[in-house]
Coordinates of C-alpha atoms in Angstrom, one line a residue:
Chain P
M916 CA -11.8 8.5 13.0
M917 CA -8.1 8.7 13.6
N918 CA -8.6 8.5 17.3
S919 CA -10.5 5.3 17.2
N920 CA -8.0 3.5 15.0
P921 CA -6.1 0.8 16.8
Y922 CA -3.0 1.5 14.7
R923 CA -3.0 5.3 15.3
E924 CA 0.6 5.6 16.5
C925 CA 1.9 3.5 13.7
I926 CA -0.1 5.4 11.1
E927 CA 1.4 8.7 12.4
A928 CA 4.9 7.3 12.3
C929 CA 4.4 6.3 8.7
L930 CA 3.0 9.7 7.7
E931 CA 5.8 11.5 9.4
C932 CA 8.3 9.2 7.6
M933 CA 6.6 9.8 4.3
N934 CA 6.9 13.5 4.8
A935 CA 10.5 13.3 5.8
C936 CA 11.3 11.1 2.8
N937 CA 9.5 13.4 0.4
Y938 CA 11.3 16.4 1.8
C939 CA 14.7 14.7 1.6
Y940 CA 13.9 13.7 -2.0
I941 CA 13.1 17.2 -3.2
S942 CA 16.0 18.6 -1.2
N943 CA 18.4 16.1 -2.6
L944 CA 17.4 17.1 -6.1
K945 CA 18.4 20.8 -5.3
E946 CA 21.8 19.9 -3.9
Y947 CA 25.0 20.9 -5.7
E948 CA 26.7 17.6 -5.3
L949 CA 24.1 15.5 -6.9
A950 CA 26.0 12.4 -8.1
M951 CA 26.6 11.0 -4.6
L952 CA 22.9 11.3 -3.8
R953 CA 21.6 8.9 -6.6
D954 CA 20.9 6.1 -4.2
C955 CA 19.5 8.4 -1.6
I956 CA 17.0 9.9 -4.1
R957 CA 15.8 6.4 -5.1
M958 CA 15.6 5.2 -1.5
D959 CA 13.6 8.2 -0.5
R960 CA 11.0 7.4 -3.1
E961 CA 10.9 3.7 -2.2
C962 CA 10.4 4.6 1.4
A963 CA 7.8 7.4 0.9
E964 CA 5.7 5.0 -1.2
I965 CA 5.7 2.1 1.1
C966 CA 5.0 4.4 4.1
M967 CA 2.0 5.9 2.3
F968 CA 0.8 2.5 1.3
A969 CA 1.2 1.2 4.9
A970 CA -0.6 4.3 6.4
D971 CA -3.6 3.7 4.0
A972 CA -3.7 0.0 4.7
L973 CA -3.6 0.6 8.5
S974 CA -6.3 3.2 8.4
R975 CA -8.6 0.8 6.6
E976 CA -7.6 -1.9 9.1
S977 CA -6.2 -4.3 6.5
V978 CA -6.0 -8.0 7.4
F979 CA -2.5 -7.8 6.0
A980 CA -1.4 -5.0 8.3
A981 CA 1.3 -7.0 10.0
E982 CA 2.9 -8.2 6.7
I983 CA 2.7 -4.7 5.2
C984 CA 4.4 -3.2 8.4
Q985 CA 7.1 -5.8 8.2
L986 CA 7.9 -4.8 4.7
C987 CA 7.6 -1.1 5.6
A988 CA 10.1 -1.6 8.4
K989 CA 12.6 -3.3 6.1
V990 CA 12.4 -0.4 3.6
C991 CA 12.6 2.2 6.4
M992 CA 15.8 0.6 7.8
A993 CA 17.4 0.5 4.4
C994 CA 16.5 4.2 3.8
A995 CA 17.8 5.1 7.3
E996 CA 21.1 3.4 6.5
E997 CA 21.5 5.3 3.1
C998 CA 20.4 8.7 4.5
S999 CA 22.7 8.4 7.5
K1000 CA 25.7 8.4 5.1
H1001 CA 25.0 12.0 4.1
E1002 CA 25.6 15.0 6.3
H1003 CA 22.7 17.2 4.9
E1004 CA 20.2 18.1 7.6
H1005 CA 17.4 16.7 5.5
C1006 CA 19.2 13.3 5.2
Q1007 CA 19.9 13.2 8.9
Q1008 CA 16.3 14.1 9.8
C1009 CA 15.0 11.6 7.3
A1010 CA 17.2 8.8 8.8
E1011 CA 15.7 9.5 12.2
A1012 CA 12.1 9.5 10.9
C1013 CA 12.8 6.2 9.1
R1014 CA 14.2 4.6 12.3
R1015 CA 11.2 5.8 14.3
C1016 CA 8.8 4.4 11.7
A1017 CA 10.7 1.1 11.5
D1018 CA 10.3 0.7 15.3
A1019 CA 6.6 1.5 15.1
C1020 CA 6.1 -0.9 12.3
L1021 CA 8.0 -3.7 14.0
S1022 CA 6.1 -3.2 17.3
M1023 CA 2.9 -3.3 15.3
A1024 CA 3.8 -6.4 13.4
A1025 CA 4.9 -8.3 16.5
Chain J
M1482 CA 10.2 18.0 7.7
M1483 CA 6.4 18.4 8.1
N1484 CA 6.9 21.7 9.9
S1485 CA 8.9 23.2 7.1
N1486 CA 6.4 22.2 4.4
P1487 CA 4.4 25.2 3.0
Y1488 CA 1.3 23.1 2.6
R1489 CA 1.4 21.6 6.1
E1490 CA -2.2 22.4 7.1
C1491 CA -3.6 21.2 3.8
I1492 CA -1.6 17.9 4.1
E1493 CA -3.0 17.4 7.6
A1494 CA -6.6 18.0 6.4
C1495 CA -6.1 15.5 3.6
L1496 CA -4.7 12.8 5.9
E1497 CA -7.5 13.4 8.4
C1498 CA -10.0 13.0 5.6
M1499 CA -8.3 9.9 4.3
N1500 CA -8.6 8.3 7.7
A1501 CA -12.2 9.3 8.1
C1502 CA -13.1 7.9 4.7
N1503 CA -11.2 4.7 5.4
Y1504 CA -13.0 4.3 8.7
C1505 CA -16.4 5.1 7.1
Y1506 CA -15.6 2.5 4.4
I1507 CA -14.8 -0.4 6.7
S1508 CA -17.7 0.6 9.0
N1509 CA -20.2 0.7 6.1
L1510 CA -19.2 -2.8 5.2
K1511 CA -20.1 -4.0 8.7
E1512 CA -23.6 -2.3 8.7
Y1513 CA -26.7 -4.4 8.7
E1514 CA -28.5 -2.3 6.1
L1515 CA -25.8 -2.6 3.4
A1516 CA -27.8 -2.0 0.2
M1517 CA -28.4 1.7 0.8
L1518 CA -24.7 2.3 1.4
R1519 CA -23.4 1.1 -2.0
D1520 CA -22.7 4.7 -3.2
C1521 CA -21.2 5.6 0.1
I1522 CA -18.8 2.7 0.0
R1523 CA -17.6 3.7 -3.5
M1524 CA -17.4 7.4 -2.7
D1525 CA -15.4 6.7 0.5
R1526 CA -12.7 4.9 -1.6
E1527 CA -12.6 7.6 -4.3
C1528 CA -12.1 10.2 -1.6
A1529 CA -9.5 8.2 0.5
E1530 CA -7.5 7.7 -2.6
I1531 CA -7.4 11.2 -3.9
C1532 CA -6.7 12.5 -0.4
M1533 CA -3.7 10.2 -0.1
F1534 CA -2.5 11.2 -3.6
A1535 CA -2.9 14.9 -2.7
A1536 CA -1.1 14.5 0.6
D1537 CA 1.8 12.8 -1.1
A1538 CA 2.0 15.4 -3.9
L1539 CA 1.8 18.3 -1.4
S1540 CA 4.6 16.8 0.7
R1541 CA 6.9 16.5 -2.3
E1542 CA 5.9 20.1 -3.2
S1543 CA 4.5 19.1 -6.6
V1544 CA 4.3 21.8 -9.3
F1545 CA 0.7 20.5 -9.8
A1546 CA -0.3 21.0 -6.2
A1547 CA -3.0 23.5 -7.1
E1548 CA -4.7 21.4 -9.8
I1549 CA -4.5 18.3 -7.6
C1550 CA -6.1 20.2 -4.7
Q1551 CA -8.9 21.4 -6.9
L1552 CA -9.7 17.9 -7.9
C1553 CA -9.4 16.7 -4.3
A1554 CA -11.8 19.4 -3.2
K1555 CA -14.3 18.3 -5.8
V1556 CA -14.2 14.7 -4.7
C1557 CA -14.4 15.7 -1.0
M1558 CA -17.5 17.7 -1.6
A1559 CA -19.2 14.8 -3.5
C1560 CA -18.2 12.5 -0.7
A1561 CA -19.5 14.9 2.0
E1562 CA -22.8 15.1 0.1
E1563 CA -23.2 11.3 -0.1
C1564 CA -22.1 10.7 3.5
S1565 CA -24.4 13.4 4.9
K1566 CA -27.4 11.4 3.6
H1567 CA -26.7 8.7 6.2
E1568 CA -27.2 8.9 9.9
H1569 CA -24.4 6.6 11.0
E1570 CA -21.9 8.4 13.2
H1571 CA -19.0 7.3 10.9
C1572 CA -20.9 8.9 7.9
Q1573 CA -21.5 12.1 9.7
Q1574 CA -17.9 12.4 10.9
C1575 CA -16.7 11.6 7.4
A1576 CA -18.9 14.2 5.9
E1577 CA -17.4 16.8 8.3
A1578 CA -13.8 15.7 7.6
C1579 CA -14.5 15.9 3.8
R1580 CA -15.9 19.4 4.2
R1581 CA -12.8 20.6 6.1
C1582 CA -10.5 19.0 3.6
A1583 CA -12.4 20.6 0.7
D1584 CA -12.0 24.0 2.4
A1585 CA -8.3 23.5 3.0
C1586 CA -7.8 22.3 -0.6
L1587 CA -9.7 25.2 -2.1
S1588 CA -7.7 27.8 0.0
M1589 CA -4.5 26.1 -1.1
A1590 CA -5.6 26.1 -4.8
A1591 CA -6.6 29.8 -4.7
Chain A
M253 CA -12.1 -7.8 -17.0
M254 CA -9.9 -5.5 -19.0
N255 CA -11.7 -6.3 -22.2
S256 CA -15.1 -5.3 -20.8
N257 CA -13.8 -2.0 -19.4
P258 CA -15.1 1.1 -21.4
Y259 CA -11.9 2.9 -20.8
R260 CA -9.6 0.1 -21.9
E261 CA -7.5 2.0 -24.4
C262 CA -7.0 4.9 -22.1
I263 CA -6.0 2.6 -19.2
E264 CA -3.4 1.0 -21.5
A265 CA -2.0 4.4 -22.5
C266 CA -1.7 5.3 -18.9
L267 CA 0.1 2.1 -18.0
E268 CA 2.5 2.4 -20.9
C269 CA 3.2 6.0 -19.9
M270 CA 3.8 5.0 -16.2
N271 CA 6.3 2.4 -17.4
A272 CA 8.1 4.8 -19.7
C273 CA 8.3 7.4 -16.9
N274 CA 9.6 4.9 -14.4
Y275 CA 12.2 3.7 -16.9
C276 CA 13.2 7.3 -17.7
Y277 CA 13.4 8.0 -14.0
I278 CA 15.8 5.2 -13.1
S279 CA 17.8 5.7 -16.3
N280 CA 18.2 9.4 -15.5
L281 CA 19.6 8.5 -12.1
K282 CA 22.3 6.5 -13.8
E283 CA 23.4 9.2 -16.3
Y284 CA 26.8 10.8 -15.9
E285 CA 25.5 14.3 -16.5
L286 CA 23.0 14.3 -13.7
A287 CA 22.6 18.0 -12.9
M288 CA 20.7 18.9 -16.0
L289 CA 18.2 16.1 -15.3
R290 CA 16.9 17.4 -12.0
D291 CA 13.6 18.6 -13.4
C292 CA 13.3 15.5 -15.6
I293 CA 13.6 13.2 -12.6
R294 CA 10.9 15.1 -10.7
M295 CA 8.6 15.3 -13.7
D296 CA 9.0 11.5 -14.4
R297 CA 7.8 10.8 -10.9
E298 CA 4.9 13.2 -11.1
C299 CA 3.8 11.7 -14.3
A300 CA 4.2 8.0 -13.3
E301 CA 2.1 8.7 -10.2
I302 CA -0.8 10.4 -11.8
C303 CA -0.8 7.8 -14.6
M304 CA -1.0 5.0 -12.1
F305 CA -3.7 6.9 -10.2
A306 CA -5.7 7.4 -13.4
A307 CA -5.3 3.8 -14.5
D308 CA -6.7 2.6 -11.2
A309 CA -9.5 5.1 -11.2
L310 CA -10.5 4.2 -14.8
S311 CA -10.4 0.5 -14.0
R312 CA -12.8 0.9 -11.2
E313 CA -15.0 3.2 -13.4
S314 CA -14.7 6.2 -11.2
V315 CA -17.3 8.9 -11.5
F316 CA -14.4 11.3 -11.6
A317 CA -12.8 9.6 -14.6
A318 CA -13.1 12.7 -16.8
E319 CA -11.6 15.1 -14.3
I320 CA -8.8 12.7 -13.4
C321 CA -8.0 12.2 -17.1
Q322 CA -7.9 16.0 -17.6
L323 CA -5.3 16.4 -14.8
C324 CA -3.4 13.4 -16.1
A325 CA -3.2 14.9 -19.6
K326 CA -1.9 18.1 -18.2
V327 CA 0.9 16.4 -16.3
C328 CA 1.7 14.2 -19.3
M329 CA 2.1 17.2 -21.5
A330 CA 4.4 18.9 -19.0
C331 CA 6.5 15.7 -18.7
A332 CA 6.6 15.4 -22.5
E333 CA 7.9 19.0 -22.8
E334 CA 10.6 18.4 -20.2
C335 CA 11.7 15.0 -21.6
S336 CA 11.8 16.3 -25.1
K337 CA 14.6 18.7 -24.1
H338 CA 17.0 15.8 -23.5
E339 CA 18.6 13.6 -26.2
H340 CA 18.8 10.4 -24.1
E341 CA 16.7 7.6 -25.8
H342 CA 14.8 7.0 -22.6
C343 CA 13.8 10.7 -22.5
Q344 CA 12.7 10.7 -26.1
Q345 CA 10.7 7.5 -25.7
C346 CA 9.1 8.8 -22.5
A347 CA 8.1 12.1 -24.2
E348 CA 6.4 10.0 -26.9
A349 CA 4.5 7.8 -24.4
C350 CA 3.5 11.0 -22.5
R351 CA 2.1 12.5 -25.7
R352 CA 0.1 9.4 -26.5
C353 CA -1.2 9.2 -23.0
A354 CA -2.2 12.9 -23.0
D355 CA -4.1 12.3 -26.3
A356 CA -5.9 9.2 -24.9
C357 CA -6.8 11.1 -21.7
L358 CA -8.1 14.2 -23.6
S359 CA -10.2 12.0 -25.9
M360 CA -11.6 10.2 -22.8
A361 CA -12.4 13.5 -20.9
A362 CA -14.1 15.0 -23.9
Chain W
M324 CA 10.2 0.9 -21.9
M325 CA 7.9 -1.9 -21.0
N326 CA 9.8 -4.2 -23.4
S327 CA 13.1 -3.6 -21.8
N328 CA 11.9 -4.2 -18.3
P329 CA 13.2 -7.5 -16.8
Y330 CA 10.0 -7.9 -14.8
R331 CA 7.7 -7.4 -17.8
E332 CA 5.6 -10.5 -17.5
C333 CA 5.1 -10.0 -13.8
I334 CA 4.1 -6.4 -14.2
E335 CA 1.5 -7.5 -16.8
A336 CA 0.1 -10.1 -14.4
C337 CA -0.2 -7.5 -11.7
L338 CA -2.0 -5.1 -13.9
E339 CA -4.4 -7.7 -15.2
C340 CA -5.1 -8.7 -11.6
M341 CA -5.6 -5.1 -10.6
N342 CA -8.1 -4.7 -13.4
A343 CA -9.9 -7.9 -12.5
C344 CA -10.1 -6.9 -8.8
N345 CA -11.4 -3.5 -9.6
Y346 CA -14.0 -4.9 -12.0
C347 CA -15.1 -7.5 -9.3
Y348 CA -15.2 -4.7 -6.7
I349 CA -17.6 -2.5 -8.7
S350 CA -19.6 -5.5 -9.9
N351 CA -20.0 -6.7 -6.3
L352 CA -21.4 -3.4 -5.3
K353 CA -24.1 -3.7 -7.9
E354 CA -25.2 -7.2 -6.9
Y355 CA -28.6 -7.8 -5.3
E356 CA -27.3 -10.1 -2.6
L357 CA -24.8 -7.7 -1.2
A358 CA -24.4 -8.9 2.4
M359 CA -22.5 -12.1 1.5
L360 CA -20.0 -10.1 -0.5
R361 CA -18.7 -7.9 2.3
D362 CA -15.4 -9.8 2.5
C363 CA -15.1 -10.1 -1.2
I364 CA -15.4 -6.3 -1.6
R365 CA -12.7 -5.6 1.0
M366 CA -10.4 -8.3 -0.4
D367 CA -10.8 -6.9 -4.0
R368 CA -9.6 -3.5 -2.8
E369 CA -6.7 -5.0 -0.8
C370 CA -5.6 -6.9 -3.9
A371 CA -6.1 -4.2 -6.4
E372 CA -3.9 -1.9 -4.3
I373 CA -1.0 -4.2 -3.7
C374 CA -1.0 -5.2 -7.4
M375 CA -0.8 -1.6 -8.4
F376 CA 1.9 -0.9 -5.9
A377 CA 3.8 -4.0 -7.1
A378 CA 3.5 -3.0 -10.8
D379 CA 4.8 0.4 -10.0
A380 CA 7.7 -0.9 -7.9
L381 CA 8.6 -3.5 -10.6
S382 CA 8.5 -0.9 -13.4
R383 CA 11.0 1.3 -11.5
E384 CA 13.1 -1.8 -10.8
S385 CA 12.8 -1.5 -7.0
V386 CA 15.5 -3.1 -4.9
F387 CA 12.6 -4.5 -2.8
A388 CA 11.0 -6.2 -5.9
A389 CA 11.3 -9.7 -4.4
E390 CA 9.8 -8.8 -1.0
I391 CA 7.0 -6.8 -2.6
C392 CA 6.1 -9.6 -4.9
Q393 CA 6.1 -12.1 -2.0
L394 CA 3.5 -9.9 -0.2
C395 CA 1.6 -9.4 -3.4
A396 CA 1.4 -13.2 -3.9
K397 CA 0.1 -13.6 -0.4
V398 CA -2.7 -11.1 -0.9
C399 CA -3.5 -12.5 -4.3
M400 CA -3.9 -16.0 -2.9
A401 CA -6.2 -14.8 -0.2
C402 CA -8.3 -12.8 -2.7
A403 CA -8.5 -15.9 -5.0
E404 CA -9.7 -18.0 -2.1
E405 CA -12.4 -15.4 -1.2
C406 CA -13.6 -14.8 -4.8
S407 CA -13.7 -18.6 -5.6
K408 CA -16.5 -18.9 -2.9
H409 CA -18.9 -16.9 -5.1
E410 CA -20.5 -18.0 -8.4
H411 CA -20.6 -14.6 -10.0
E412 CA -18.6 -14.6 -13.2
H413 CA -16.7 -11.5 -12.1
C414 CA -15.7 -13.4 -8.9
Q415 CA -14.6 -16.5 -10.8
Q416 CA -12.6 -14.4 -13.3
C417 CA -11.0 -12.4 -10.5
A418 CA -10.0 -15.6 -8.7
E419 CA -8.3 -16.8 -11.9
A420 CA -6.4 -13.5 -12.4
C421 CA -5.3 -13.6 -8.8
R422 CA -3.9 -17.1 -9.1
R423 CA -2.0 -16.2 -12.2
C424 CA -0.6 -13.1 -10.5
A425 CA 0.3 -15.0 -7.4
D426 CA 2.2 -17.5 -9.6
A427 CA 4.0 -14.7 -11.5
C428 CA 4.9 -13.0 -8.3
L429 CA 6.2 -16.2 -6.7
S430 CA 8.4 -17.0 -9.7
M431 CA 9.7 -13.4 -9.7
A432 CA 10.5 -13.6 -5.9
A433 CA 12.3 -17.0 -6.2

C-alpha cells in the first residue's frame, strides 16, 4: 500500500498541506478581521484542492504525475506567499506546509 | 494542523484506505486474469473517491462529517466484501484497509 | 454519452448547482459586508463539492448513486436555507439552484 | 450563474468530456475483450478526473485557470489518442469529446 508507493513522501507532503490549508481556511472564516483575509481564504481552497488531486493521482501512479506536481508546486508557492502576509498562527503554519509541499512536488517532478 | 483536528484518526484511516484502493486498482489492471476483477476495479475507484472526499470534508470540519462518514463506511464495507473474494495480496490488503476505515468512520458517525 | 445516461437530468441539476454555489462563493468573498456571510461561504463550498462528487458518481453509474444523491439533497437543502437568508442576487439564485438540485436528487434516490 | 461565467464554453466542454470518459470507462469494463482495454480504462479515469477538477476551478474563476486548462488539454489529448485506437463506439465518442475539450482548454489558456 502506502509503503510500496514510489511517491510516498510526496503524497504525505500533499496531504499535510491539504490539512494545513483546510485548517487555515476554516480558521480564517472565524477571524474577527475578515476583510483582509479574502485572498487567503480563496488561496487556501485552491491549494487544498490541488493537493488532494495530486495525492490521489500520485497514489494511483498517474502517468501525469510530474505535470500535476509541477502545477501543485506553483499553487503551493502562491498560497505560501499569501499566507505568509498574515500573522495568524494558522496562516504561518499553512505557509510552511505549502513550502514543504512545493519542495516535495518540485523534487518529484524533476 | 493535522494534530489539532478532532477527526485526525478518521482522516488517517480514510487516507490509508484511499491509498490501498488506488494501489489495488492499478494492480488489478496489471493482472493476467482481468475478467474476474471487473467489479473489483470499479469498487476500488468508488471507495478511493469517497475516502478522499471524506478526508477532505473531515479536515475542513464539515458540518456534514457524520453523514459523509456513514456513506464512506457503507462504500468501504462493500469494497472490503468485493476485495476479500480475490486472493491477490493487493486485494487482501485493500479489504483490510477498507474494514479499518469503515470502523473509524462508524465510530466517528456515532 | 450524456444523452444515454439514465441520470442525465439529475447530473445537470448537480452541475448547475455546483456552478451556482461556486459563483455565490466567489461573489460572497467580494462583498463589503463579509462577516455575515461566513456561514454562506462555507456552505457554498460544502454544496459545490458534494454536487461535483454526485455528478461524477452518477455519470459513472455508481452503485451508490441513491445514497450519494440522498446526501447531496441534504447538503443542498441546508445551503438553500443559508443562502435564502441573504438578499444578494447570487445568494437568491444559489438558493434556487440548490432547491432544484435537492428535488432532482430526491427523485433520483426514491 | 453558469451564464455569467466567463469560462462557460470551456466548462461545458470539460463536463461533456468527463461524461464521455466516465461512460467509456464503465463500458470498457463490460467489454468481452478486456485485456486490450487496460490503458484505455486508466486513461478514461485520468481524463474524467482532471476534467472535473478543471470545470470546478473554472466555475470558481480560479487564478490558476490557464495552467489547469493547459494540463487538462494535455490529458485530453493523451486520452483521445488512446481511445482512438479502439473501435468501440464509446471509445470513438470519447476520443471526440476529448479533442473538443482539449481545443476549448487550449483556447482558454491562450
